[in-house]
Structure formats: structure tokens, C-alpha cells
Coordinates of C-alpha atoms in Angstrom, one line a residue:
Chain A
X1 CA 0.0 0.0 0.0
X2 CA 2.9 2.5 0.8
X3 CA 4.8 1.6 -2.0
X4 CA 1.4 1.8 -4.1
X5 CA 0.7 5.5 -2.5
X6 CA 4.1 7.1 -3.0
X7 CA 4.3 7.9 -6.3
X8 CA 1.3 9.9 -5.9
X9 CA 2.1 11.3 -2.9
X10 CA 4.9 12.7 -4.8
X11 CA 2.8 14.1 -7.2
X12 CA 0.7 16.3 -5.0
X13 CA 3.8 17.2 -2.8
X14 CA 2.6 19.7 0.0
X15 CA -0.9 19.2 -0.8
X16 CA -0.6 15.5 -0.2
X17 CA -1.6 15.3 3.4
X18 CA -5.0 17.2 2.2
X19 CA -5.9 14.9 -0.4
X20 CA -5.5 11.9 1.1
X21 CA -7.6 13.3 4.1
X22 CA -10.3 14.2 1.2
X23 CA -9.9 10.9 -0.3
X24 CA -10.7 9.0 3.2
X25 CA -13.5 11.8 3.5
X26 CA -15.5 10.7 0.0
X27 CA -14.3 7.0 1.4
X28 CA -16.5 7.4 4.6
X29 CA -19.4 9.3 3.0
X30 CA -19.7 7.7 -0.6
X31 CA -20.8 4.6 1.6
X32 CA -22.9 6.4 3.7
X33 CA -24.9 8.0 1.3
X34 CA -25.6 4.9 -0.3
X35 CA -26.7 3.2 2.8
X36 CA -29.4 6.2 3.4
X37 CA -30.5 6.0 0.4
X38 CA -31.4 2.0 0.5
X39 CA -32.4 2.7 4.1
X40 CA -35.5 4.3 2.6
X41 CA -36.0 1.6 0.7
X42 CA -35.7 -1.0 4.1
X43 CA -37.9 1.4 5.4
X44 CA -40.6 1.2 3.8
X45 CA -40.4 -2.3 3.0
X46 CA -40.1 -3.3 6.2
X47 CA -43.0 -1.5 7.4
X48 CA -44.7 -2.8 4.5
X49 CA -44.1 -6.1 5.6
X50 CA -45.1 -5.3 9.1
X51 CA -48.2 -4.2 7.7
X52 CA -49.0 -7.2 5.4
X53 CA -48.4 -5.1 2.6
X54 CA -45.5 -5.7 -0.1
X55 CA -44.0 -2.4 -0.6
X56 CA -42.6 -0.8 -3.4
X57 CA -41.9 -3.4 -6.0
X58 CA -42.1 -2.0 -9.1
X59 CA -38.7 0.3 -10.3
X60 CA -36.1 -2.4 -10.9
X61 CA -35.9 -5.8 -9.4
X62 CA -38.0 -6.9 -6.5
X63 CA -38.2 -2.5 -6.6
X64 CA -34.5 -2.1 -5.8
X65 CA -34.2 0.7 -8.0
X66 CA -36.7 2.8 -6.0
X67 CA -34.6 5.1 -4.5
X68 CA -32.6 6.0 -7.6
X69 CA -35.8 7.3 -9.1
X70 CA -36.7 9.3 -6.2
X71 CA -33.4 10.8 -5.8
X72 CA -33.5 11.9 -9.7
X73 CA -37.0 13.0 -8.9
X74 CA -36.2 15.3 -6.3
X75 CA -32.6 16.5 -8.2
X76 CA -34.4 17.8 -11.0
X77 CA -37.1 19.3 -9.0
X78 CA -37.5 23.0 -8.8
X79 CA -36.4 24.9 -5.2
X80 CA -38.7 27.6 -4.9
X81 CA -37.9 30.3 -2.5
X82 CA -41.0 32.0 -0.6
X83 CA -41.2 35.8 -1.4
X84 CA -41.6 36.3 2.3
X85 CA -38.5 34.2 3.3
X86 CA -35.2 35.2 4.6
X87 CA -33.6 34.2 1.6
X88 CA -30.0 33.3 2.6
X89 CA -31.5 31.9 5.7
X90 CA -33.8 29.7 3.7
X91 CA -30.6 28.2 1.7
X92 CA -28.9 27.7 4.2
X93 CA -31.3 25.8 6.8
X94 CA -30.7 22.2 4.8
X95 CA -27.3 23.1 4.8
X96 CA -27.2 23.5 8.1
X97 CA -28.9 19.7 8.9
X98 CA -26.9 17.9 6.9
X99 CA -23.9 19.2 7.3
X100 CA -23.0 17.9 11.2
X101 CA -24.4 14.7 11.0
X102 CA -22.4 14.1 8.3
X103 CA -18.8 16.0 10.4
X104 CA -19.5 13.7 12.8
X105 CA -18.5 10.5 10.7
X106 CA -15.2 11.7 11.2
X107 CA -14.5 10.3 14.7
X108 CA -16.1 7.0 14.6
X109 CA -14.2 4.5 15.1
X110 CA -14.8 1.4 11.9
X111 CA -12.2 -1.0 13.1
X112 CA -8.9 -1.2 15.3
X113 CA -7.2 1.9 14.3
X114 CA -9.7 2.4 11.4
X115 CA -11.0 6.1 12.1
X116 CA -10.3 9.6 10.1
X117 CA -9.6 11.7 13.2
X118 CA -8.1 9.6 16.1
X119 CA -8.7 12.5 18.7
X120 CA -8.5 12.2 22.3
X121 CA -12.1 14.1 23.1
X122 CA -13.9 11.9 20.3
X123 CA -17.1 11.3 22.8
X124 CA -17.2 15.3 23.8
X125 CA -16.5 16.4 19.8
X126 CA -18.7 14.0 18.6
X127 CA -21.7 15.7 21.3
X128 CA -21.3 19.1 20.5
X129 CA -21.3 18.3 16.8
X130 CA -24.7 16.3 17.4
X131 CA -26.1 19.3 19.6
X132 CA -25.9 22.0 16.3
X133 CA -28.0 19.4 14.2
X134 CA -30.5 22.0 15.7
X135 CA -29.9 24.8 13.8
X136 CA -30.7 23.4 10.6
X137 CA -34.5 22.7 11.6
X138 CA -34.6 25.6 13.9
X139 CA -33.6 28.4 11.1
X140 CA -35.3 26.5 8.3
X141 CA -38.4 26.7 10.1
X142 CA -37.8 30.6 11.1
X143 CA -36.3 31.2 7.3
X144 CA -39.6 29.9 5.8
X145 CA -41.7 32.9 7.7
X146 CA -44.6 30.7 7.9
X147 CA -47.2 29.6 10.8
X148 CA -46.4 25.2 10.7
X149 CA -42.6 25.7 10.0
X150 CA -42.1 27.8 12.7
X151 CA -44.3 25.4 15.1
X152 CA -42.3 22.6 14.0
X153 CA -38.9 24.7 14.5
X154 CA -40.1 25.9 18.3
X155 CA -41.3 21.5 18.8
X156 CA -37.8 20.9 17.4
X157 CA -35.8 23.2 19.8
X158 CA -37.0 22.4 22.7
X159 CA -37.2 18.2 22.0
X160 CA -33.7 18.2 21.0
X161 CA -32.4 20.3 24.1
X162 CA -34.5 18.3 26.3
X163 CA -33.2 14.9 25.3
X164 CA -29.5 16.1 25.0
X165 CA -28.9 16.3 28.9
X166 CA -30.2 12.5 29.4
X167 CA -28.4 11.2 26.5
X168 CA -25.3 13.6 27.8
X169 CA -25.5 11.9 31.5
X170 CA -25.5 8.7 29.6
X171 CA -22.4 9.2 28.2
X172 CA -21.1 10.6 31.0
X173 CA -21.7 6.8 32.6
X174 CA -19.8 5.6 29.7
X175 CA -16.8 7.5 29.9
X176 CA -16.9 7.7 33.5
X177 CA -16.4 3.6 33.3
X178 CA -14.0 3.3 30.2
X179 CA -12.0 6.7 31.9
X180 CA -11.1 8.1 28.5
X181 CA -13.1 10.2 26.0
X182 CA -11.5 8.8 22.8
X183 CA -13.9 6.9 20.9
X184 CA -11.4 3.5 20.0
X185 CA -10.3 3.1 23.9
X186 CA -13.9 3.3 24.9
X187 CA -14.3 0.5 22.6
X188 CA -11.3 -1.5 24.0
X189 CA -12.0 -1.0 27.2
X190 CA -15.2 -3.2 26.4
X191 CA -12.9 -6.1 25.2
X192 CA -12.1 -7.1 28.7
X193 CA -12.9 -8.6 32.1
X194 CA -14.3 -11.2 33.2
X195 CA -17.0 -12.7 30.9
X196 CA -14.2 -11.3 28.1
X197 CA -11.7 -14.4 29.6
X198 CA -14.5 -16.5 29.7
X199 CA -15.1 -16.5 25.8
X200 CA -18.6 -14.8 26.1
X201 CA -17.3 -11.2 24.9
X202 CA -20.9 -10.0 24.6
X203 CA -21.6 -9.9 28.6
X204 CA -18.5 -7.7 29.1
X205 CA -19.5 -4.9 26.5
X206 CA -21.0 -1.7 28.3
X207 CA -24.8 -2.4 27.8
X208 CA -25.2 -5.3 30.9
X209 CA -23.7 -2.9 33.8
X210 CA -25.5 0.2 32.2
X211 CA -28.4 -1.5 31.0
X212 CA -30.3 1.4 32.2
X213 CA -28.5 4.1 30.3
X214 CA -28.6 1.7 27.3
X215 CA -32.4 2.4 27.0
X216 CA -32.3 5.8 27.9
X217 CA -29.6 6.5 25.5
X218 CA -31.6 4.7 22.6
X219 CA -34.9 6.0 23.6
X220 CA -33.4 9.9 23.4
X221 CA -31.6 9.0 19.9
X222 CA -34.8 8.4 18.9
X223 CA -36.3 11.7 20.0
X224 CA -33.2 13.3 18.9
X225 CA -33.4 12.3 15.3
X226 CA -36.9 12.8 15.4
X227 CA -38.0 10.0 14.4
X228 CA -41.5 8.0 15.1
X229 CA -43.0 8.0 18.0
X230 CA -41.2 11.6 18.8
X231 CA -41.6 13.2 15.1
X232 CA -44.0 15.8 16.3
X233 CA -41.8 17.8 14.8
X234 CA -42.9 16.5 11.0
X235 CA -46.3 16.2 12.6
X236 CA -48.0 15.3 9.4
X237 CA -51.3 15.4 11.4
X238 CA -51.0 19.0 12.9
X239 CA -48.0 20.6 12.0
X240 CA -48.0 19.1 8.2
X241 CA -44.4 18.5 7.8
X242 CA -42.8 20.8 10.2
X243 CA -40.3 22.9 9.1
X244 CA -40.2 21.0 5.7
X245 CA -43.5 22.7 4.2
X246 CA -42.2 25.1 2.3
X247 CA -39.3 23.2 0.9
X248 CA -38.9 21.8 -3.0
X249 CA -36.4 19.7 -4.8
X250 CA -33.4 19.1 -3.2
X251 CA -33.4 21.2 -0.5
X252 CA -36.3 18.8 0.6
X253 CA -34.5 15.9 0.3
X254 CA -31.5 17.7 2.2
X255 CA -33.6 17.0 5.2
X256 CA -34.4 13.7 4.5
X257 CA -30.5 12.6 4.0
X258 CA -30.0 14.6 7.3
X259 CA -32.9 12.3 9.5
X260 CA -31.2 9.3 7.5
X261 CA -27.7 10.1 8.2
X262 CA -28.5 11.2 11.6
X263 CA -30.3 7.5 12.4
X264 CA -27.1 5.9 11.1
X265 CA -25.1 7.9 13.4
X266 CA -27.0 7.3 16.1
X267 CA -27.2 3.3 15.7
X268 CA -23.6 3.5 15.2
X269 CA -22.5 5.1 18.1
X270 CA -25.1 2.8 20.4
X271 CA -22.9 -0.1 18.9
X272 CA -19.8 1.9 19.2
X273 CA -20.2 3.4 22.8
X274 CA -22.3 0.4 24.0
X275 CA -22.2 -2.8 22.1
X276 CA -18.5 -3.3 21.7
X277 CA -18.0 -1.8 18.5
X278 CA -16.2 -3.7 16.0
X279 CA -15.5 -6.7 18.6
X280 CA -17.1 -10.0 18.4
X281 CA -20.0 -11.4 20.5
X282 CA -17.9 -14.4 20.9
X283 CA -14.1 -14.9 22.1
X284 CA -13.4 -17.8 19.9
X285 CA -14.6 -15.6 16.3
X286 CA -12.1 -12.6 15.2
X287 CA -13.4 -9.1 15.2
X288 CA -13.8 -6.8 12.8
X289 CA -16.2 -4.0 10.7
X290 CA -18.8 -6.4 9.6
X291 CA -19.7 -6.7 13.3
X292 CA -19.5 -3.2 13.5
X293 CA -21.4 -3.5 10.5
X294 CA -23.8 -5.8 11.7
X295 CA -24.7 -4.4 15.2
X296 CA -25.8 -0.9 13.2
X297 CA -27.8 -2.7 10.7
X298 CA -29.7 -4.3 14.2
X299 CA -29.9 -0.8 15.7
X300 CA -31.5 0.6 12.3
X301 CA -34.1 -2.0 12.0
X302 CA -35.4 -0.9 16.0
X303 CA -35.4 2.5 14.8
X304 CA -38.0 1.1 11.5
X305 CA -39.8 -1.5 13.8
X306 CA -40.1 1.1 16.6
X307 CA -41.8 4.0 13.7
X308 CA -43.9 0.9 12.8
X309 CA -45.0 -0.3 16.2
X310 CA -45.8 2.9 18.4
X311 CA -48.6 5.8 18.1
X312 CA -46.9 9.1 17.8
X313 CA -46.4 10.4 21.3
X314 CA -48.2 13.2 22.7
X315 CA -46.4 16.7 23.0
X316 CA -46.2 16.9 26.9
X317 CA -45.5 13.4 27.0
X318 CA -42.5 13.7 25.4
X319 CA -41.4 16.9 27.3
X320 CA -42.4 14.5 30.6
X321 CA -40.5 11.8 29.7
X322 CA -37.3 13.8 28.8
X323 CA -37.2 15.4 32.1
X324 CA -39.1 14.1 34.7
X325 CA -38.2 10.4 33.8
X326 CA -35.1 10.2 31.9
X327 CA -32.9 13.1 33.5
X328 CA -33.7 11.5 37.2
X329 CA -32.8 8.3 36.5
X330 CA -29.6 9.0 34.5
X331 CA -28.5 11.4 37.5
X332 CA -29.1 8.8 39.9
X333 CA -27.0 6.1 37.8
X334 CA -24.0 8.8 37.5
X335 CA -23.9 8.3 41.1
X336 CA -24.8 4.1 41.4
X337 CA -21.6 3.9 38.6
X338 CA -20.0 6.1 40.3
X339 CA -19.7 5.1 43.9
X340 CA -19.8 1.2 42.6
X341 CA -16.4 1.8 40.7
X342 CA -15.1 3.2 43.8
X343 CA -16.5 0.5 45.7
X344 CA -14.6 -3.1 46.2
X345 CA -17.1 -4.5 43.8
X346 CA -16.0 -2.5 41.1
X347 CA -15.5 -4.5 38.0
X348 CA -13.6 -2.2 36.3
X349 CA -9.3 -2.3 37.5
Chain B
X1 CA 3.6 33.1 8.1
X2 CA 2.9 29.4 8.5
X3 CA -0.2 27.8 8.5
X4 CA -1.9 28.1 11.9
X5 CA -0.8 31.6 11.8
X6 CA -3.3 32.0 8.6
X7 CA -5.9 29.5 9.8
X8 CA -5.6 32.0 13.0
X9 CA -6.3 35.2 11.3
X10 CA -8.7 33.8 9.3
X11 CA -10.7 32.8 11.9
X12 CA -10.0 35.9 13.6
X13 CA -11.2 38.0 10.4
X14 CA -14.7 35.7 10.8
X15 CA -14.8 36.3 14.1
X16 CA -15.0 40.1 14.1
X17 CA -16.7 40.9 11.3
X18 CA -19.5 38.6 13.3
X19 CA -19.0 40.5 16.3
X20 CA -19.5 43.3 14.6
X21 CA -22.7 41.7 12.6
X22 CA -24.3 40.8 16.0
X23 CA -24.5 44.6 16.9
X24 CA -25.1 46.5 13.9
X25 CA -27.1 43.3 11.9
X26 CA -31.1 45.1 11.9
X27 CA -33.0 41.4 12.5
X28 CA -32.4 40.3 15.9
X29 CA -32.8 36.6 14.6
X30 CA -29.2 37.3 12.4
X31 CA -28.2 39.3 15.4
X32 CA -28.1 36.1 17.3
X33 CA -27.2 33.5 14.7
X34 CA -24.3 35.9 14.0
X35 CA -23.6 35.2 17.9
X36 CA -23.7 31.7 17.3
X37 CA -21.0 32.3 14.6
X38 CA -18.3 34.3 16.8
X39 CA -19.0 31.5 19.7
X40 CA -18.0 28.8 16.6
X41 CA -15.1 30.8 15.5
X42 CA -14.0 31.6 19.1
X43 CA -13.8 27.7 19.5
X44 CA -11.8 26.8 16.7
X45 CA -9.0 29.8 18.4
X46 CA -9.4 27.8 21.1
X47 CA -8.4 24.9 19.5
X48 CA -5.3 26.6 17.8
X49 CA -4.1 26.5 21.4
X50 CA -4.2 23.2 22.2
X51 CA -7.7 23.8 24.5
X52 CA -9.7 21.1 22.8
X53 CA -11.8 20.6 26.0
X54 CA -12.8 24.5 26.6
X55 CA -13.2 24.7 22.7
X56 CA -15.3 21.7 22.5
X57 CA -17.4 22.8 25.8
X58 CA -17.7 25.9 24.6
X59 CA -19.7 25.1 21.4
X60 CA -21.4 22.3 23.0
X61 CA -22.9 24.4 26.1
X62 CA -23.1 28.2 24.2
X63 CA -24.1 27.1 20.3
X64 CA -25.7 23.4 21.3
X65 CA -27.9 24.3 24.1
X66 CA -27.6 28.5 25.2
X67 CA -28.1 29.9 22.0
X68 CA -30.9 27.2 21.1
X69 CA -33.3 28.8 24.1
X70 CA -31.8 32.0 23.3
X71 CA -33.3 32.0 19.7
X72 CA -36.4 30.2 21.1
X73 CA -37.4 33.5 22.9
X74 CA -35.7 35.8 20.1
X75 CA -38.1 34.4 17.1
X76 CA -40.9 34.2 19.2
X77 CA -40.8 38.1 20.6
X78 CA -42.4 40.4 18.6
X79 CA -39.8 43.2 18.5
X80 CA -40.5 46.9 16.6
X81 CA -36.9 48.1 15.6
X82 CA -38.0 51.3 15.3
X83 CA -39.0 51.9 18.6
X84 CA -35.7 50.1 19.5
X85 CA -33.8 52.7 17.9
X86 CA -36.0 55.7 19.4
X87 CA -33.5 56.5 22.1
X88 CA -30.2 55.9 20.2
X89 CA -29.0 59.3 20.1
X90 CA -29.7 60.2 23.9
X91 CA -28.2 56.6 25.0
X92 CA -24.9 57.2 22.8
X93 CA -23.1 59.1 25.5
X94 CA -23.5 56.4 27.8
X95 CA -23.0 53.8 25.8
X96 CA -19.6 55.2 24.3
X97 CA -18.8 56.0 28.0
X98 CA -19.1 52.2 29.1
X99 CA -17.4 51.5 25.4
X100 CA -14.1 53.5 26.0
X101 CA -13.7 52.2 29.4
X102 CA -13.8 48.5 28.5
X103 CA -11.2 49.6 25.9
X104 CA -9.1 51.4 28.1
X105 CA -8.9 48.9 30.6
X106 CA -8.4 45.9 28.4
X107 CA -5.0 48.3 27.2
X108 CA -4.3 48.3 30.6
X109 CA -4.4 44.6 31.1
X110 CA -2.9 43.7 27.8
X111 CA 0.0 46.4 27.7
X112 CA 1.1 46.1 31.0
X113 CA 4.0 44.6 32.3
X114 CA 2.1 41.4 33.4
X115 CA 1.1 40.1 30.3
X116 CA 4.2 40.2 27.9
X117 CA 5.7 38.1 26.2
X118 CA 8.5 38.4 28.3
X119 CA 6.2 37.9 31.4
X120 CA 4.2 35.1 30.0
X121 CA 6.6 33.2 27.7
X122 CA 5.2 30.6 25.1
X123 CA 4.4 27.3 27.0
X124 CA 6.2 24.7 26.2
X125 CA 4.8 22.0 23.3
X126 CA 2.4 19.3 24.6
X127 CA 4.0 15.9 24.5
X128 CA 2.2 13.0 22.8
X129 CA -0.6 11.6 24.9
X130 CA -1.0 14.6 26.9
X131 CA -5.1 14.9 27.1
X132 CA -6.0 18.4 27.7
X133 CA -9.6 16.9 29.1
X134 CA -7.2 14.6 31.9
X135 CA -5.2 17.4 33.1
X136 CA -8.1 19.7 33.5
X137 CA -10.2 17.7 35.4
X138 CA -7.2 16.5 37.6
X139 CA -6.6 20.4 38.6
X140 CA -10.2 21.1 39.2
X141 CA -11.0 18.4 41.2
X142 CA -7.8 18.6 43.3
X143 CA -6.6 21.9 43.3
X144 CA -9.3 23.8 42.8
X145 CA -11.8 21.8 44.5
X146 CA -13.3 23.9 46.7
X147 CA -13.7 27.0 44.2
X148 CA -14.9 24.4 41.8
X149 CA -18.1 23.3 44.5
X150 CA -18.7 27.0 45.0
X151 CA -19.8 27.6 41.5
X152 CA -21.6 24.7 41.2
X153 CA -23.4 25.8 44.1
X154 CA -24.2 29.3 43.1
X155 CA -25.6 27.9 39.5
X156 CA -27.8 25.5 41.9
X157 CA -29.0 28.1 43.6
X158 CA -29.5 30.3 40.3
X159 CA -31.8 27.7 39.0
X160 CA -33.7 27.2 42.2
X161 CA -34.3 30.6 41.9
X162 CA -35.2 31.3 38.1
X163 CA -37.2 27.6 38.7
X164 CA -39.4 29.1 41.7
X165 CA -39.7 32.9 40.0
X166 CA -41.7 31.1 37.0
X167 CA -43.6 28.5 38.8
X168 CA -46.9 29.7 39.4
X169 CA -50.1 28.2 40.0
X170 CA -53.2 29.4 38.9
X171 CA -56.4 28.3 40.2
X172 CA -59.7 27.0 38.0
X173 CA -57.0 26.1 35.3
X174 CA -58.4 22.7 33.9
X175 CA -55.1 20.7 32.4
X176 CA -54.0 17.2 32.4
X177 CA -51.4 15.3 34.1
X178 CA -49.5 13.7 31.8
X179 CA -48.0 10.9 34.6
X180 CA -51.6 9.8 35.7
X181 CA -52.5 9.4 32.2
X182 CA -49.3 7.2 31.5
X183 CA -50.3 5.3 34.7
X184 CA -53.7 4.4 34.5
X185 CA -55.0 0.7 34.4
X186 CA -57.9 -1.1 32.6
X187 CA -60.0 -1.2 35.7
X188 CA -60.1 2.8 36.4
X189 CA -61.6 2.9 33.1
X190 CA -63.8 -0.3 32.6
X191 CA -65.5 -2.0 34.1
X192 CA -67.1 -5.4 33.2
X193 CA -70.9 -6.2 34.5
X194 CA -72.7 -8.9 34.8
X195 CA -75.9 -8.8 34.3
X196 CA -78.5 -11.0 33.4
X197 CA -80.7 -11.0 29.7
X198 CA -84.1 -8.8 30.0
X199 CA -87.1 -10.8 28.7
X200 CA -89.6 -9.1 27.3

């Protein structure tokens, strides 16, 4: 491989270590873009399925093609701009979505040592990234200068900032047990112990002694991708679509990619930060990204089976369970985890 | 000039221009999204010197969550510029007053002899492995312990207060609660009798 990459290297002399960052970059996102686009597709053939239905079927094989011709659909769409709008505003609200839940790629760890941007506060970097995926909905819905997009914006600021401090005291229970904030050490630090020696891998990874802050942390990604039950922020029933109403064409589907991409992040880092990564279930098999791989794919079927399964949630229900359920019991854990690791039955020397 | 030099006045350039956006910007909504902007830029200076923790906490707590309930209340306010700008001329004095004194004591703390480069020489580089997140907490939590509880006990206390200032109740207000409605069972609500068939 070095031998491969030094001519070139050559080539772009000072420039090199640029390139071969961007080159990694369309590595990590060429991928990614795929996959959202086919999770459409597993989305709504799954919940066809669910449904006794067959789902689309009909562009390509066994409808494979499907979201190939909705992505040309929207491309050659025309974005119309409100007269009323804020126009730069208005642009740059899609922007604005997609653009951190895509920056945030950049610390995940895929495998050992596979990761663009080996920094040592990957868990903090990686939540203050998450916490601007605001903006995009918030100004978009502002932007617009209409009555349901700027409902769906206010729904969306105060959802996201709600869930944020449980899913931020769940972290804080992972990092406070792994005692480092960079993403690949969390992940080794679930390759060991006692069930680890035993062969059984899987009991030894983060989600059995933080079982509770495993659920909260799924439930809030959930709410904080705003998807199904806690998409009040869409709201097709009251709001229409939220702060997508008065969006065309690609800038549309700019939102879309962003929910996508923002589900894969979240099932990745669940399997990252609580699943063991890219580390088998069992001793005896060798790790690697397909379980990585694997674990997300698991995590993105919940997310369709949950959309599928429950009624959207009530407005005040969600604001109840963010903070009068979720924040007290992650607060008291951060204490439980806390005082047992400082305890003699601390399972983590 | 090598390259974090440029990538410092760069950000620098951004940085002020936004500052000066936040004040002189007419909308209040790009007022505070311009905000937003200077806190980004101010994070990525932060950055340049090796503070990846304050950087990182900066934009997380002031962009991710501050500036989110700041423009909550901004877009919903109704706010008449023109009666804003009513008293500009007979606040100028005051205002340029407050300004020139900020500016002449910030020459006094940056151009005295406390804060030169002689006085304050470059620290040396970090050494691999050295985790800017590690060394802060070790100081606060040791050295600065006690300081460290204080604040956290006066932001307590701030939210006590700002928590009991809002709560009111008002009486003859009919509203649900949401956790007796999550917690009701079947047989609040039905209830199955037994009864025998009327003949006729």
C-alpha cells in the first residue's frame, strides 16, 4: 500500500496530506450516502411487511431501483424560495442539517485503528457536533416565515435540548467507566474482564452494567433524530411537515438525508459506545467491521420496527418523559456507577 | 507566516466581522445567529491553542444548548426596531462612555507589564498523549476543589431561583397530568358487569 501510495504522494507534494484526508472523507461518506439512500428503501419495505403489505416493488428488481428514481425525482425538482422568506436563511437551513451529521463521521471508530480523526475528546467532539443538528431545523423553520414551520422549529428546539442532557448523562456513565473520552479506547476498554476471559465477549460490553442508560440512550436518539414516536416535529397530522413545508427539490431531500444520516449515526454510536464496536460477541470468532457493521444494521431495524410499532407520542409526554423520567434516572446512575467503581465491587481495574 | 498563523487570522477575520454583525445586523434573529457564529469561530481559536476541551465545551454548552433557548425566545418576541432605535441618540453618550472604558482597561491589562511576552513566555509543546480533558479535570478536582463546588453551588442556587420565579399556580386552570394518564389501568376505566338478559 505505501509503496502503491508514494508515487502519488509525490505528485501532489505539500498538498498530499490534504488529499488523502479528502480521499478518506468521500471513502466514509460515498458509503454512507448509499446506505441512506437503501435505508428508505428497508424502510418502507419493512413497514410494508409489518403491515401485510408488499412495498414498493415495481422500479427495478423486486423494486430495488426505488430510490434511484426518487433521488432523480427530487434533483431535477425546482427549489422555490417564498417571497416572504429570509432568503439566505432559507438556503442555508438544509445546509445547516446535513452538514453535522455528516462531520460527525469523522470520529467514529470502523475497526482497530480504522478512524479519520483519532482525537483524544472523540465522545465530547462527537456531542457538540450532534447538539448544532438543531440549527438546521430551527432556522429553516424561522427562514420559511410561515405559521407550521415555525411550530415545528419551536417543537424541534425544545425536543432536541430536552433529550440532549439524558443522552449527555449517559455518556457521561460511559466514559466515566472506560476513563477516556476517545472513541477506539472506549471500545477496548469493552474487550475485557471477566466474561471477556470466559469467551462470552458479549456480557462484558457496556450495555449489561449500564443496561439502564442503554435504553435511555436509545430511547433519546430516537427523540433526537426525530423520528417516530417523537416526530412531532414533522407532525404530518398537525403541523404538516414541520419545518419541511415550504421546501422543493433538493433542498427537501437535504432533510431527508439529514434524518437518515443522523439515524445511522445514532445506531452507530449505540454499537460503538455500547455494544462493543467492532469486537465480536464471541471470544473464539475474530473481530472486525462487519460486526461493527452488523450491530448498526440491528440498531436501524429498532429505529424502523419502533416508527412501525408505536402511536406518535403526545407533545407533553415527550417533554415528561425527557425530564421528569429520563434526567432522574440517569442522575441517579452517574452516582450508582460512580460510587460502585469506587467501591470493592468494582468490575472495572 | 505558516499555516496556523493563517488559519488564525482567518478565523480571527470571521470572528470580528461577526461580532461586529451581531450589533449592527437590523434582524435580531441574524443578530443572534451571527452570535452563534463568533462562539463557533472563538472555539476553533481555542483549538489553535491546544484547548480542545474549553473549545469543545464551549460550542457544545453556548451554540448546542444557550443559543438554542436564546433564539427560542428571540423568534418568538415580537420586537418593533424602530422603537428600538428611538433613544439611540440620547443613550450614545453612555453607551460610548461604558465603550471607551472596556477599551481602556483591556489596554491596561494587555500592555502592562504582566502580560508580555516576556512575562508570559510561550508554553512549552504538549508531548504525545497529553489529554487536555485529563489534566483539566485532575486540577479542578484537586486543586481547585473547593472554588470548583462554590460555582456549582451558586448555578444550583440560580436555578432554584429562576425555577421558583416562574412557577406559578393558577387556580380554575383545567389541564391534564401527563403521569396519571401514563399510569392508568384497565379497571379505572372499565368495568365489566354482569348482568343477566331482559325478557320481554
Amino acid at each position: 500500500m505505501e509503496a502503491l501510495l508514494e508515487p502519488v504522494s509525490q505528485f501532489f507534494g505539500p498538498a498530499w496530506p490534504a488529499v488523502w484526508t479528502l480521499a478518506k472523507i468521500v471513502a466514509i461518506i460515498a458509503p454512507l450516502m448509499i446506505g441512506v439512500a437503501y435505508l428508505t428503501l428497508a424502510e418502507r419495505k419493512v413497514i410494508g411487511y409489518m403491515q401485510v403489505r408488499i412495498g414498493p416493488n415495481r422500479v427495478g428488481p423486486k423494486g430495488l431501483l426505488q430510490p434511484i428514481a426518487d433521488g432523480m425525482k427530487l434533483l431535477f425538482k425546482e427549489i422555490i424560495v417564498p417571497s416572504g422568506a429570509s432568503k439566505g436563511l432559507f438556503i442555508l437551513g438544509p445546509i445547516l442539517a446535513i452538514a453535522p451529521s455528516l462531520a460527525a463521521w469523522s470520529v467514529v471508530p470502523f475497526d482497530d485503528g480504522l478512524v479519520l480523526a483519532n482525537v483524544n475528546a472523540g465522545l465530547l467532539l462527537l456531542l457538540a457536533i450532534t447538539s448544532m443538528e438543531v440549527y438546521g431545523v430551527i432556522i429553516a423553520g424561522w427562514a420559511s416565515n410561515s405559521k407550521y414551520p415555525f411550530l415545528g422549529s419551536m417543537r424541534a428546539a425544545a425536543q432536541m435540548v430536552s433529550y440532549e442532557v439524558a443522552m449527555g448523562f449517559a455518556l457521561i456513565c460511559v466514559l466515566l467507566i472506560s476513563s477516556s473520552l476517545n472513541l477506539s479506547d472506549i471500545v477496548h476498554s469493552q474487550g475485557q474482564g471477566r466474561f471477556h476471559e470466559m469467551g462470552l465477549s458479549f456480557l462484558s460490553w457496556n450495555w449489561l452494567p449500564l443496561l439502564p442508560m442503554f435504553i435511555v440512550f436509545l430511547i433519546s436518539g430516537i427523540a433526537e433524530t426525530n423520528r417516530a414516536p417523537f416526530d412531532v416535529v414533522e407532525g404530518e397530522s398537525e403541523v404538516v411537515a414541520g419545518h419541511m413545508v415550504e421546501y422543493s427539490g433538493m433542498a427537501f431531500a437535504l432533510f431527508f438525508l439529514a434524518e437518515y444520516a443522523n439515524m445511522f449515526l445514532v445506531s452507530v454510536m449505540t454499537a460503538v459506545l455500547f455494544m462493543g464496536g467492532w469486537l465480536s460477541p464471541i471470544g473464539a470468532i475474530p473481530d472486525g467491521f462487519h460486526w461493527l457493521a452488523l450491530k448498526t444494521a440491528f440498531f436501524l431495524f429498532v429505529f424502523l420496527w419502533v416508527r412501525a410499532t408505536f402511536p406518535r407520542f403526545r407533545y407533553d409526554h415527550i417533554m415528561r418523559l425527557g425530564w421528569k423520567v429520563f434526567i432522574p434516572i440517569t442522575l441517579v446512575w452517574v452516582i450508582v456507577v460512580a460510587v460502585w467503581m469506587m467501591s470493592p465491587l468494582s468490575i472495572w481495574k | 507566516m505558516d499555516f496556523k498563523t493563517l488559519v488564525f487570522y482567518i478565523l480571527s477575520a470571521i470572528m470580528v466581522f461577526a461580532a461586529l454583525r451581531v450589533i449592527t445586523s437590523r434582524n435580531p434573529v441574524h443578530a443572534a445567529l451571527f452570535l452563534v457564529l463568533s462562539f463557533v469561530t472563538a472555539g476553533g481559536i481555542w483549538l489553535l491553542l491546544a484547548a480542545e476541551f474549553l473549545a469543545i465545551v464551549l460550542v457544545m454548552v453556548y451554540v448546542g444548548a444557550v443559543m438554542v433557548l436564546f433564539l427560542f425566545v428571540v423568534m418568538m418576541l415580537d420586537i418593533n426596531l424602530d422603537r428600538l432605535r428611538e433613544g439611540f441618540w440620547s443613550y450614545l453618550p453612555v453607551g460610548a462612555l461604558i465603550g471607551i472604558l472596556l477599551v481602556v482597561e483591556m489596554a491596561l491589562v494587555l500592555g502592562g507589564r504582566y502580560f508580555g511576552l516576556e512575562a508570559m513566555p510561550e508554553p512549552p509543546a504538549a508531548q504525545a498523549g497529553y489529554s487536555n480533558t485529563r489534566e483539566l479535570g485532575r486540577l479542578l478536582y484537586t486543586d481547585y476543589v473547593y472554588p470548583f463546588e462554590l460555582a456549582s453551588l451558586l448555578l444550583l442556587v440560580a436555578m432554584v431561583v429562576a425555577v421558583s420565579l416562574t412557577l406559578r399556580k393558577r387556580k380554575g386552570l383545567r389541564q391534564v397530568n401527563p403521569s396519571d394518564q401514563v399510569t392508568v389501568k384497565r379497571g379505572d376505566r372499565v368495568e365489566l358487569v354482569s348482568m343477566p338478559a331482559e325478557k320481554e
